Amino acid sequence: MEPERYKGYEIWGHVIAQDERFAASGTVTRNNELIQGSGILAFFATEEEARAAGIEWARAWVDCHR
């Protein structure tokens, strides 16, 4: 999995398999340093939905803290 570059940060959407659903989380890094990580954001039916939720969270974090 590759990070997405967003406004000078690398943002990540993570997927954690939980039985038949997928938990989402997000991470914000810069120059290989952890800036902020979320806890579990929500549960989704698909990996794609979970990863998208993590990316969305990370973008919102950057927008609010930049």
Coordinates of C-alpha atoms in Angstrom, one line a residue:
M1 CA 0.0 0.0 0.0
E2 CA 1.3 3.4 -1.0
P3 CA 0.5 6.6 0.7
E4 CA -1.4 9.4 -1.0
R5 CA 0.4 12.8 -1.1
Y6 CA -1.8 15.6 0.2
K7 CA -0.6 19.2 0.8
G8 CA 2.9 18.2 1.8
Y9 CA 1.9 15.2 3.9
E10 CA 1.6 11.5 3.2
I11 CA -1.8 10.2 4.2
W12 CA -2.9 6.6 4.7
G13 CA -6.2 4.8 4.9
H14 CA -5.9 1.5 6.8
V15 CA -8.2 -1.5 6.7
I16 CA -8.5 -4.0 9.6
A17 CA -10.4 -7.2 8.9
Q18 CA -13.0 -7.9 11.6
D19 CA -15.0 -11.0 11.0
E20 CA -17.1 -10.2 7.9
R21 CA -16.6 -6.4 8.0
F22 CA -13.7 -4.0 7.9
A23 CA -12.6 -1.4 10.4
A24 CA -11.2 1.9 9.0
S25 CA -8.4 4.1 10.4
G26 CA -6.2 6.8 9.0
T27 CA -2.6 8.1 9.5
V28 CA -0.9 11.3 8.6
T29 CA 2.9 11.3 8.2
R30 CA 5.5 13.8 6.9
N31 CA 9.1 12.9 6.0
N32 CA 8.5 9.4 7.5
E33 CA 7.5 10.8 10.8
L34 CA 4.1 10.1 12.4
I35 CA 2.1 13.3 12.7
Q36 CA -1.3 11.9 13.7
G37 CA -3.2 8.7 13.7
S38 CA -6.9 7.9 14.3
G39 CA -8.3 5.1 16.2
I40 CA -10.9 3.0 14.6
L41 CA -13.3 5.3 12.7
A42 CA -16.1 3.0 11.8
F43 CA -16.8 -0.4 10.3
F44 CA -17.6 -1.1 6.6
A45 CA -18.8 -3.9 4.4
T46 CA -15.9 -3.6 2.0
E47 CA -12.1 -2.9 2.2
E48 CA -12.5 -0.1 -0.4
E49 CA -15.0 1.7 1.8
A50 CA -12.9 1.4 4.9
R51 CA -9.7 2.6 3.1
A52 CA -11.6 5.6 1.6
A53 CA -12.9 6.5 5.1
G54 CA -9.4 6.5 6.5
I55 CA -8.1 8.7 3.6
E56 CA -11.1 11.1 4.1
W57 CA -10.3 11.4 7.8
A58 CA -6.6 12.0 7.1
R59 CA -7.4 14.8 4.5
A60 CA -9.8 16.4 7.0
W61 CA -7.1 16.3 9.7
V62 CA -4.6 18.0 7.4
D63 CA -7.1 20.6 6.3
C64 CA -7.9 21.5 10.0
H65 CA -4.3 21.5 11.2
R66 CA -2.3 23.0 8.4

